[in-house]
mmCIF file of N, CA and C in Angstrom:
data_model
loop_
_atom_site.group_PDB
_atom_site.id
_atom_site.type_symbol
_atom_site.label_atom_id
_atom_site.label_comp_id
_atom_site.label_asym_id
_atom_site.label_seq_id
_atom_site.Cartn_x
_atom_site.Cartn_y
_atom_site.Cartn_z
ATOM 1 N N UNK U 268 7.334 19.658 2.903
ATOM 2 C CA UNK U 268 6.696 18.555 4.047
ATOM 3 C C UNK U 268 6.653 17.502 3.091
ATOM 4 N N UNK U 269 6.284 16.449 3.655
ATOM 5 C CA UNK U 269 5.797 14.927 3.118
ATOM 6 C C UNK U 269 4.295 15.136 3.294
ATOM 7 N N UNK U 270 3.906 14.600 2.059
ATOM 8 C CA UNK U 270 2.271 14.331 2.121
ATOM 9 C C UNK U 270 2.082 12.784 1.454
ATOM 10 N N UNK U 271 1.432 11.739 2.152
ATOM 11 C CA UNK U 271 1.243 10.782 1.508
ATOM 12 C C UNK U 271 -0.306 10.445 1.614
ATOM 13 N N UNK U 272 -0.808 10.384 0.114
ATOM 14 C CA UNK U 272 -2.550 10.407 0.359
ATOM 15 C C UNK U 272 -2.775 9.192 -0.042
ATOM 16 N N UNK U 273 -3.470 8.621 0.597
ATOM 17 C CA UNK U 273 -4.262 6.767 0.091
ATOM 18 C C UNK U 273 -5.373 7.130 -0.576
ATOM 19 N N UNK U 274 -5.992 6.498 -1.526
ATOM 20 C CA UNK U 274 -7.291 6.404 -1.663
ATOM 21 C C UNK U 274 -7.590 4.979 -2.363
ATOM 22 N N UNK U 275 -8.562 4.908 -2.793
ATOM 23 C CA UNK U 275 -9.277 3.189 -3.478
ATOM 24 C C UNK U 275 -10.050 2.317 -2.636
ATOM 25 N N UNK U 276 -10.121 2.590 -1.312
ATOM 26 C CA UNK U 276 -10.432 1.531 -0.173
ATOM 27 C C UNK U 276 -11.927 1.388 -0.608
ATOM 28 N N UNK U 277 -12.450 0.348 0.071
ATOM 29 C CA UNK U 277 -14.127 0.424 0.134
ATOM 30 C C UNK U 277 -14.509 -0.958 0.535
ATOM 31 N N UNK U 278 -15.453 -1.119 0.221
ATOM 32 C CA UNK U 278 -16.436 -2.067 0.720
ATOM 33 C C UNK U 278 -16.415 -3.373 -0.442
ATOM 34 N N UNK U 279 -16.216 -4.500 -0.556
ATOM 35 C CA UNK U 279 -16.090 -5.163 -1.321
ATOM 36 C C UNK U 279 -16.124 -7.088 -1.041
ATOM 37 N N UNK U 280 -17.190 -7.679 -1.750
ATOM 38 C CA UNK U 280 -17.037 -9.014 -1.556
ATOM 39 C C UNK U 280 -15.952 -9.804 -1.549
ATOM 40 N N UNK U 281 -15.803 -10.756 -0.731
ATOM 41 C CA UNK U 281 -14.752 -11.890 -1.247
ATOM 42 C C UNK U 281 -14.973 -12.212 -2.458
ATOM 43 N N UNK U 282 -13.485 -12.508 -2.829
ATOM 44 C CA UNK U 282 -12.791 -12.552 -4.208
ATOM 45 C C UNK U 282 -13.024 -11.419 -5.380
ATOM 46 N N UNK U 283 -13.524 -10.197 -4.384
ATOM 47 C CA UNK U 283 -13.293 -9.235 -5.420
ATOM 48 C C UNK U 283 -11.898 -8.538 -5.499
ATOM 49 N N UNK U 284 -12.246 -7.298 -6.405
ATOM 50 C CA UNK U 284 -11.084 -6.716 -6.566
ATOM 51 C C UNK U 284 -10.642 -5.227 -5.899
ATOM 52 N N UNK U 285 -9.836 -4.826 -5.717
ATOM 53 C CA UNK U 285 -9.434 -3.134 -5.621
ATOM 54 C C UNK U 285 -8.427 -2.747 -5.809
ATOM 55 N N UNK U 286 -8.210 -1.232 -6.260
ATOM 56 C CA UNK U 286 -6.802 -0.601 -6.805
ATOM 57 C C UNK U 286 -6.695 0.455 -5.372
ATOM 58 N N UNK U 287 -5.356 0.513 -5.019
ATOM 59 C CA UNK U 287 -5.150 1.270 -3.915
ATOM 60 C C UNK U 287 -4.180 2.084 -4.473
ATOM 61 N N UNK U 288 -4.360 3.807 -4.353
ATOM 62 C CA UNK U 288 -3.244 4.620 -5.156
ATOM 63 C C UNK U 288 -2.738 5.167 -3.893
ATOM 64 N N UNK U 289 -1.703 6.094 -3.896
ATOM 65 C CA UNK U 289 -0.984 6.542 -2.963
ATOM 66 C C UNK U 289 0.114 7.598 -3.575
ATOM 67 N N UNK U 290 -0.491 9.047 -3.336
ATOM 68 C CA UNK U 290 0.068 10.218 -4.102
ATOM 69 C C UNK U 290 0.649 10.703 -3.180
ATOM 70 N N UNK U 291 2.409 10.904 -3.631
ATOM 71 C CA UNK U 291 3.269 11.151 -2.598
ATOM 72 C C UNK U 291 3.563 12.820 -3.149
ATOM 73 N N UNK U 292 3.881 13.440 -2.223
ATOM 74 C CA UNK U 292 4.328 15.005 -2.200
ATOM 75 C C UNK U 292 5.417 15.650 -1.518
ATOM 76 N N UNK U 293 5.972 16.354 -1.878
ATOM 77 C CA UNK U 293 7.043 16.851 -0.869
ATOM 78 C C UNK U 293 8.231 16.117 -1.138
ATOM 79 N N UNK U 294 8.512 15.137 -1.468
ATOM 80 C CA UNK U 294 9.959 14.233 -1.259
ATOM 81 C C UNK U 294 10.109 14.038 -2.986
ATOM 82 N N UNK U 295 11.388 13.940 -3.188
ATOM 83 C CA UNK U 295 11.929 13.207 -4.607
ATOM 84 C C UNK U 295 11.688 11.572 -4.496
ATOM 85 N N UNK U 296 10.610 11.627 -4.958
ATOM 86 C CA UNK U 296 9.919 10.232 -5.413
ATOM 87 C C UNK U 296 10.364 9.027 -5.720
ATOM 88 N N UNK U 297 10.994 9.530 -7.000
ATOM 89 C CA UNK U 297 11.600 8.148 -7.325
ATOM 90 C C UNK U 297 12.519 7.803 -6.499
ATOM 91 N N UNK U 298 13.537 8.143 -6.081
ATOM 92 C CA UNK U 298 14.860 7.468 -5.317
ATOM 93 C C UNK U 298 14.371 6.997 -4.542
ATOM 94 N N UNK U 299 12.921 7.051 -3.443
ATOM 95 C CA UNK U 299 12.375 6.072 -2.447
ATOM 96 C C UNK U 299 11.909 4.480 -2.682
ATOM 97 N N UNK U 300 12.436 3.715 -2.129
ATOM 98 C CA UNK U 300 11.457 2.295 -1.916
ATOM 99 C C UNK U 300 10.208 2.868 -1.292
ATOM 100 N N UNK U 301 9.290 2.176 -1.926
ATOM 101 C CA UNK U 301 7.945 2.233 -1.174
ATOM 102 C C UNK U 301 7.635 1.177 -0.721
ATOM 103 N N UNK U 302 6.302 1.071 -0.029
ATOM 104 C CA UNK U 302 5.605 0.179 0.787
ATOM 105 C C UNK U 302 4.090 0.319 1.025
ATOM 106 N N UNK U 303 3.391 -0.856 0.721
ATOM 107 C CA UNK U 303 2.073 -0.535 1.251
ATOM 108 C C UNK U 303 1.878 -1.574 2.578
ATOM 109 N N UNK U 304 1.030 -0.742 3.378
ATOM 110 C CA UNK U 304 1.228 -1.168 5.265
ATOM 111 C C UNK U 304 -0.173 -1.464 5.303
ATOM 112 N N UNK U 305 -0.756 -2.551 6.104
ATOM 113 C CA UNK U 305 -2.063 -2.643 6.721
ATOM 114 C C UNK U 305 -2.343 -2.751 8.320
ATOM 115 N N UNK U 306 -3.109 -2.479 9.018
ATOM 116 C CA UNK U 306 -3.519 -2.471 10.291
ATOM 117 C C UNK U 306 -4.926 -2.420 10.360
ATOM 118 N N UNK U 307 -4.984 -4.334 10.804
ATOM 119 C CA UNK U 307 -6.557 -4.098 11.244
ATOM 120 C C UNK U 307 -6.754 -4.258 12.649
ATOM 121 N N UNK U 308 -8.004 -3.805 12.935
ATOM 122 C CA UNK U 308 -8.690 -3.454 14.114
ATOM 123 C C UNK U 308 -7.819 -4.322 15.359
ATOM 124 N N UNK U 309 -7.056 -3.691 16.319
ATOM 125 C CA UNK U 309 -6.488 -4.847 17.278
ATOM 126 C C UNK U 309 -5.069 -5.619 16.987
ATOM 127 N N UNK U 310 -4.479 -5.194 15.859
ATOM 128 C CA UNK U 310 -3.337 -5.756 15.612
ATOM 129 C C UNK U 310 -2.441 -4.762 15.059
ATOM 130 N N UNK U 311 -0.791 -5.382 15.238
ATOM 131 C CA UNK U 311 0.073 -4.073 14.836
ATOM 132 C C UNK U 311 -0.154 -3.890 13.106
ATOM 133 N N UNK U 312 0.484 -2.862 12.897
ATOM 134 C CA UNK U 312 0.583 -2.431 11.557
ATOM 135 C C UNK U 312 1.693 -3.560 10.744
ATOM 136 N N UNK U 313 1.376 -4.012 9.672
ATOM 137 C CA UNK U 313 1.978 -5.235 8.802
ATOM 138 C C UNK U 313 2.407 -4.434 7.330
ATOM 139 N N UNK U 314 3.984 -4.806 6.820
ATOM 140 C CA UNK U 314 4.329 -4.338 5.948
ATOM 141 C C UNK U 314 3.556 -6.050 4.814
ATOM 142 N N UNK U 315 2.792 -4.872 3.598
ATOM 143 C CA UNK U 315 1.901 -6.533 2.890
ATOM 144 C C UNK U 315 3.055 -6.177 1.742
ATOM 145 N N UNK U 316 3.703 -4.896 0.678
ATOM 146 C CA UNK U 316 4.365 -5.170 -0.213
ATOM 147 C C UNK U 316 5.188 -4.476 -0.735
ATOM 148 N N UNK U 317 6.485 -4.404 -0.543
ATOM 149 C CA UNK U 317 7.388 -3.279 -0.974
ATOM 150 C C UNK U 317 7.782 -3.283 -2.235
ATOM 151 N N UNK U 318 8.280 -1.709 -3.389
ATOM 152 C CA UNK U 318 8.829 -1.726 -4.659
ATOM 153 C C UNK U 318 10.121 -0.877 -4.488
ATOM 154 N N UNK U 319 11.145 -1.364 -4.746
ATOM 155 C CA UNK U 319 12.402 -0.761 -5.066
ATOM 156 C C UNK U 319 12.553 0.993 -5.574
ATOM 157 N N UNK U 320 12.950 1.598 -6.022
ATOM 158 C CA UNK U 320 13.193 2.536 -6.777
ATOM 159 C C UNK U 320 13.208 2.021 -8.142
ATOM 160 N N UNK U 321 13.810 1.361 -8.426
ATOM 161 C CA UNK U 321 14.009 0.575 -9.412
ATOM 162 C C UNK U 321 13.208 -0.452 -10.030
ATOM 163 N N UNK U 322 12.364 -0.883 -9.130
ATOM 164 C CA UNK U 322 10.914 -1.645 -9.265
ATOM 165 C C UNK U 322 11.120 -3.012 -9.402
ATOM 166 N N UNK U 323 11.813 -3.225 -8.254
ATOM 167 C CA UNK U 323 11.919 -4.579 -7.716
ATOM 168 C C UNK U 323 10.941 -4.779 -6.749
ATOM 169 N N UNK U 324 10.187 -5.936 -6.841
ATOM 170 C CA UNK U 324 8.778 -6.019 -5.857
ATOM 171 C C UNK U 324 9.352 -7.214 -4.699
ATOM 172 N N UNK U 325 8.472 -7.045 -3.734
ATOM 173 C CA UNK U 325 8.567 -8.007 -2.553
ATOM 174 C C UNK U 325 7.251 -7.987 -1.933
ATOM 175 N N UNK U 326 6.740 -9.073 -1.445
ATOM 176 C CA UNK U 326 5.316 -9.554 -1.252
ATOM 177 C C UNK U 326 5.220 -10.088 0.191
ATOM 178 N N UNK U 327 4.245 -9.759 1.081
ATOM 179 C CA UNK U 327 4.274 -10.646 2.014
ATOM 180 C C UNK U 327 3.595 -11.980 1.802
ATOM 181 N N UNK U 328 3.998 -12.842 2.601
ATOM 182 C CA UNK U 328 3.691 -14.791 2.090
ATOM 183 C C UNK U 328 1.966 -14.118 1.761
ATOM 184 N N UNK U 329 1.039 -13.918 2.582
ATOM 185 C CA UNK U 329 -0.396 -14.096 2.095
ATOM 186 C C UNK U 329 -0.511 -12.955 1.085
ATOM 187 N N UNK U 330 -0.138 -12.515 0.710
ATOM 188 C CA UNK U 330 -0.352 -11.175 -0.360
ATOM 189 C C UNK U 330 0.133 -11.886 -2.092
ATOM 190 N N UNK U 331 1.189 -12.724 -1.937
ATOM 191 C CA UNK U 331 1.909 -13.284 -3.167
ATOM 192 C C UNK U 331 0.914 -14.060 -4.039
ATOM 193 N N UNK U 332 0.818 -13.737 -4.762
ATOM 194 C CA UNK U 332 -0.344 -14.443 -5.965
ATOM 195 C C UNK U 332 -1.629 -13.653 -6.256
ATOM 196 N N UNK U 333 -1.900 -12.782 -4.948
ATOM 197 C CA UNK U 333 -2.930 -11.831 -5.294
ATOM 198 C C UNK U 333 -2.466 -10.228 -5.445
ATOM 199 N N UNK U 334 -1.926 -9.917 -4.642
ATOM 200 C CA UNK U 334 -1.703 -8.165 -4.765
ATOM 201 C C UNK U 334 -0.289 -8.199 -5.824
ATOM 202 N N UNK U 335 -0.491 -7.069 -6.443
ATOM 203 C CA UNK U 335 0.735 -6.296 -7.278
ATOM 204 C C UNK U 335 0.882 -5.027 -7.179
ATOM 205 N N UNK U 336 2.393 -4.476 -6.633
ATOM 206 C CA UNK U 336 2.240 -2.967 -6.234
ATOM 207 C C UNK U 336 3.328 -2.772 -7.524
ATOM 208 N N UNK U 337 2.820 -1.650 -7.668
ATOM 209 C CA UNK U 337 3.356 -0.834 -9.219
ATOM 210 C C UNK U 337 3.730 0.592 -8.476
ATOM 211 N N UNK U 338 4.622 1.321 -9.466
ATOM 212 C CA UNK U 338 4.643 2.688 -9.268
ATOM 213 C C UNK U 338 4.794 3.640 -10.585
ATOM 214 N N UNK U 339 4.690 4.737 -10.632
ATOM 215 C CA UNK U 339 4.690 5.637 -11.677
ATOM 216 C C UNK U 339 5.142 6.932 -11.145
ATOM 217 N N UNK U 340 6.437 6.428 -11.091
ATOM 218 C CA UNK U 340 7.257 7.785 -10.559
ATOM 219 C C UNK U 340 6.948 9.259 -11.632
ATOM 220 N N UNK U 341 6.598 9.286 -12.944
ATOM 221 C CA UNK U 341 5.936 10.515 -13.334
ATOM 222 C C UNK U 341 4.687 11.168 -12.535
ATOM 223 N N UNK U 342 4.067 10.482 -11.864
ATOM 224 C CA UNK U 342 2.876 11.062 -11.085
ATOM 225 C C UNK U 342 3.156 11.121 -9.705
ATOM 226 N N UNK U 343 4.561 10.407 -9.279
ATOM 227 C CA UNK U 343 4.515 10.126 -7.839
ATOM 228 C C UNK U 343 3.442 9.515 -7.110
ATOM 229 N N UNK U 344 3.225 8.697 -7.677
ATOM 230 C CA UNK U 344 2.366 7.469 -7.368
ATOM 231 C C UNK U 344 2.996 5.664 -7.181
ATOM 232 N N UNK U 345 2.372 5.272 -5.833
ATOM 233 C CA UNK U 345 2.523 4.153 -5.765
ATOM 234 C C UNK U 345 0.998 3.181 -5.827
ATOM 235 N N UNK U 346 1.005 2.177 -6.688
ATOM 236 C CA UNK U 346 -0.124 1.400 -6.536
ATOM 237 C C UNK U 346 -0.095 0.200 -5.747
ATOM 238 N N UNK U 347 -1.286 -0.265 -5.388
ATOM 239 C CA UNK U 347 -1.601 -1.503 -4.931
ATOM 240 C C UNK U 347 -3.030 -2.483 -5.447
ATOM 241 N N UNK U 348 -2.672 -3.269 -6.545
ATOM 242 C CA UNK U 348 -3.814 -3.878 -7.305
ATOM 243 C C UNK U 348 -4.116 -5.289 -6.167
ATOM 244 N N UNK U 349 -5.234 -4.886 -5.592
ATOM 245 C CA UNK U 349 -5.759 -6.315 -4.952
ATOM 246 C C UNK U 349 -6.584 -6.946 -5.546
ATOM 247 N N UNK U 350 -6.302 -8.085 -5.619
ATOM 248 C CA UNK U 350 -7.535 -9.763 -6.259
ATOM 249 C C UNK U 350 -7.865 -10.589 -5.582
ATOM 250 N N UNK U 351 -8.724 -11.525 -5.565
ATOM 251 C CA UNK U 351 -9.119 -12.597 -4.894
ATOM 252 C C UNK U 351 -8.813 -12.000 -3.487
ATOM 253 N N UNK U 352 -9.834 -10.837 -3.141
ATOM 254 C CA UNK U 352 -10.262 -10.364 -1.616
ATOM 255 C C UNK U 352 -10.840 -11.277 -0.630
ATOM 256 N N UNK U 353 -9.878 -11.410 0.332
ATOM 257 C CA UNK U 353 -10.697 -12.432 1.703
ATOM 258 C C UNK U 353 -10.901 -11.629 2.859
ATOM 259 N N UNK U 354 -11.805 -11.750 3.802
ATOM 260 C CA UNK U 354 -12.117 -11.385 4.637
ATOM 261 C C UNK U 354 -11.033 -10.705 5.648
ATOM 262 N N UNK U 355 -10.408 -11.486 5.697
ATOM 263 C CA UNK U 355 -8.986 -11.329 6.243
ATOM 264 C C UNK U 355 -7.836 -9.982 5.873
ATOM 265 N N UNK U 356 -8.488 -9.697 4.669
ATOM 266 C CA UNK U 356 -7.415 -8.431 4.111
ATOM 267 C C UNK U 356 -8.040 -7.565 4.525
ATOM 268 N N UNK U 357 -9.361 -7.436 5.402
ATOM 269 C CA UNK U 357 -10.036 -6.194 5.721
ATOM 270 C C UNK U 357 -9.121 -5.556 6.868
ATOM 271 N N UNK U 358 -8.667 -4.154 6.641
ATOM 272 C CA UNK U 358 -7.535 -2.941 7.322
ATOM 273 C C UNK U 358 -7.827 -2.081 6.560
ATOM 274 N N UNK U 359 -7.177 -0.749 7.565
ATOM 275 C CA UNK U 359 -6.701 0.470 6.987
ATOM 276 C C UNK U 359 -5.628 0.048 6.067
ATOM 277 N N UNK U 360 -5.226 0.488 5.006
ATOM 278 C CA UNK U 360 -4.079 0.263 3.932
ATOM 279 C C UNK U 360 -3.498 1.476 3.960
ATOM 280 N N UNK U 361 -2.071 1.806 4.218
ATOM 281 C CA UNK U 361 -0.988 3.076 4.042
ATOM 282 C C UNK U 361 0.007 2.575 3.341
ATOM 283 N N UNK U 362 0.458 3.894 2.645
ATOM 284 C CA UNK U 362 1.944 3.723 2.058
ATOM 285 C C UNK U 362 2.665 4.320 2.759
ATOM 286 N N UNK U 363 3.840 3.979 2.319
ATOM 287 C CA UNK U 363 4.978 4.906 3.456
ATOM 288 C C UNK U 363 6.471 4.511 2.351
ATOM 289 N N UNK U 364 7.513 5.537 2.811
ATOM 290 C CA UNK U 364 8.753 4.987 2.277
ATOM 291 C C UNK U 364 9.557 4.188 3.487
ATOM 292 N N UNK U 365 9.827 3.464 2.456
ATOM 293 C CA UNK U 365 10.645 2.090 3.251
ATOM 294 C C UNK U 365 11.701 2.783 4.439
ATOM 295 N N UNK U 366 11.957 2.100 5.073
ATOM 296 C CA UNK U 366 12.829 2.875 6.457
ATOM 297 C C UNK U 366 12.281 4.010 7.359
ATOM 298 N N UNK U 367 11.330 4.550 6.634
ATOM 299 C CA UNK U 367 10.855 5.950 7.348
ATOM 300 C C UNK U 367 9.395 5.432 8.281
ATOM 301 N N UNK U 368 9.324 5.971 9.307
ATOM 302 C CA UNK U 368 8.014 6.182 10.245
ATOM 303 C C UNK U 368 7.452 7.557 10.425
ATOM 304 N N UNK U 369 7.352 7.798 9.604
ATOM 305 C CA UNK U 369 6.887 9.723 9.875
ATOM 306 C C UNK U 369 6.012 10.158 8.599
ATOM 307 N N UNK U 370 5.294 11.308 8.868
ATOM 308 C CA UNK U 370 4.247 11.714 7.944
ATOM 309 C C UNK U 370 3.490 10.384 7.532
ATOM 310 N N UNK U 371 2.884 9.751 8.225
ATOM 311 C CA UNK U 371 2.016 8.765 7.669
ATOM 312 C C UNK U 371 0.914 9.638 7.267
ATOM 313 N N UNK U 372 0.062 8.770 6.187
ATOM 314 C CA UNK U 372 -1.348 9.374 5.646
ATOM 315 C C UNK U 372 -2.390 8.980 6.650
ATOM 316 N N UNK U 373 -3.501 9.293 5.863
ATOM 317 C CA UNK U 373 -4.958 8.797 6.782
ATOM 318 C C UNK U 373 -5.180 7.324 6.467
ATOM 319 N N UNK U 374 -4.539 7.379 5.676
ATOM 320 C CA UNK U 374 -4.983 5.626 4.999
ATOM 321 C C UNK U 374 -6.260 5.449 4.135
ATOM 322 N N UNK U 375 -6.429 4.265 3.775
ATOM 323 C CA UNK U 375 -7.884 4.078 3.202
ATOM 324 C C UNK U 375 -8.285 2.708 3.321
ATOM 325 N N UNK U 376 -9.407 2.686 3.816
ATOM 326 C CA UNK U 376 -10.076 1.613 4.371
ATOM 327 C C UNK U 376 -10.319 0.441 3.690
ATOM 328 N N UNK U 377 -10.004 -0.775 3.496
ATOM 329 C CA UNK U 377 -10.523 -1.894 2.889
ATOM 330 C C UNK U 377 -11.232 -3.046 3.577
ATOM 331 N N UNK U 378 -12.532 -3.339 3.296
ATOM 332 C CA UNK U 378 -13.467 -3.595 3.983
ATOM 333 C C UNK U 378 -13.889 -5.085 3.080
ATOM 334 N N UNK U 379 -13.512 -6.070 3.361
ATOM 335 C CA UNK U 379 -14.060 -7.549 2.835
ATOM 336 C C UNK U 379 -15.089 -8.281 3.215
ATOM 337 N N UNK U 380 -16.401 -8.518 2.686
ATOM 338 C CA UNK U 380 -16.976 -9.132 3.520
ATOM 339 C C UNK U 380 -17.374 -10.621 2.838
ATOM 340 N N UNK U 381 -17.977 -11.197 3.651
ATOM 341 C CA UNK U 381 -17.837 -12.965 3.197
ATOM 342 C C UNK U 381 -18.907 -13.254 2.524
#
């Protein structure tokens, strides 16, 4: 059974930083490309950052230069380091295997105050 458990969210002032973690279980984590998504109230879920199984990363334009995605295959964990946070980054953040739309976790809430 696939499980994705996100953590690390919270309330932070604009300009602050957070590090999100997502622990995966029930899958052979190292073979999957992983992504971080976010969903703000009233908006569709959007892909923020991806990391391939070989460590190649890509970012949505608003995340470039501020967010860093990384992974630790030994810990079945993918991370999202978020710096210079802005109020528009406020959303629930989720991790997921790229190309999959099942077994979503509960997400972790990030709230950035101005």
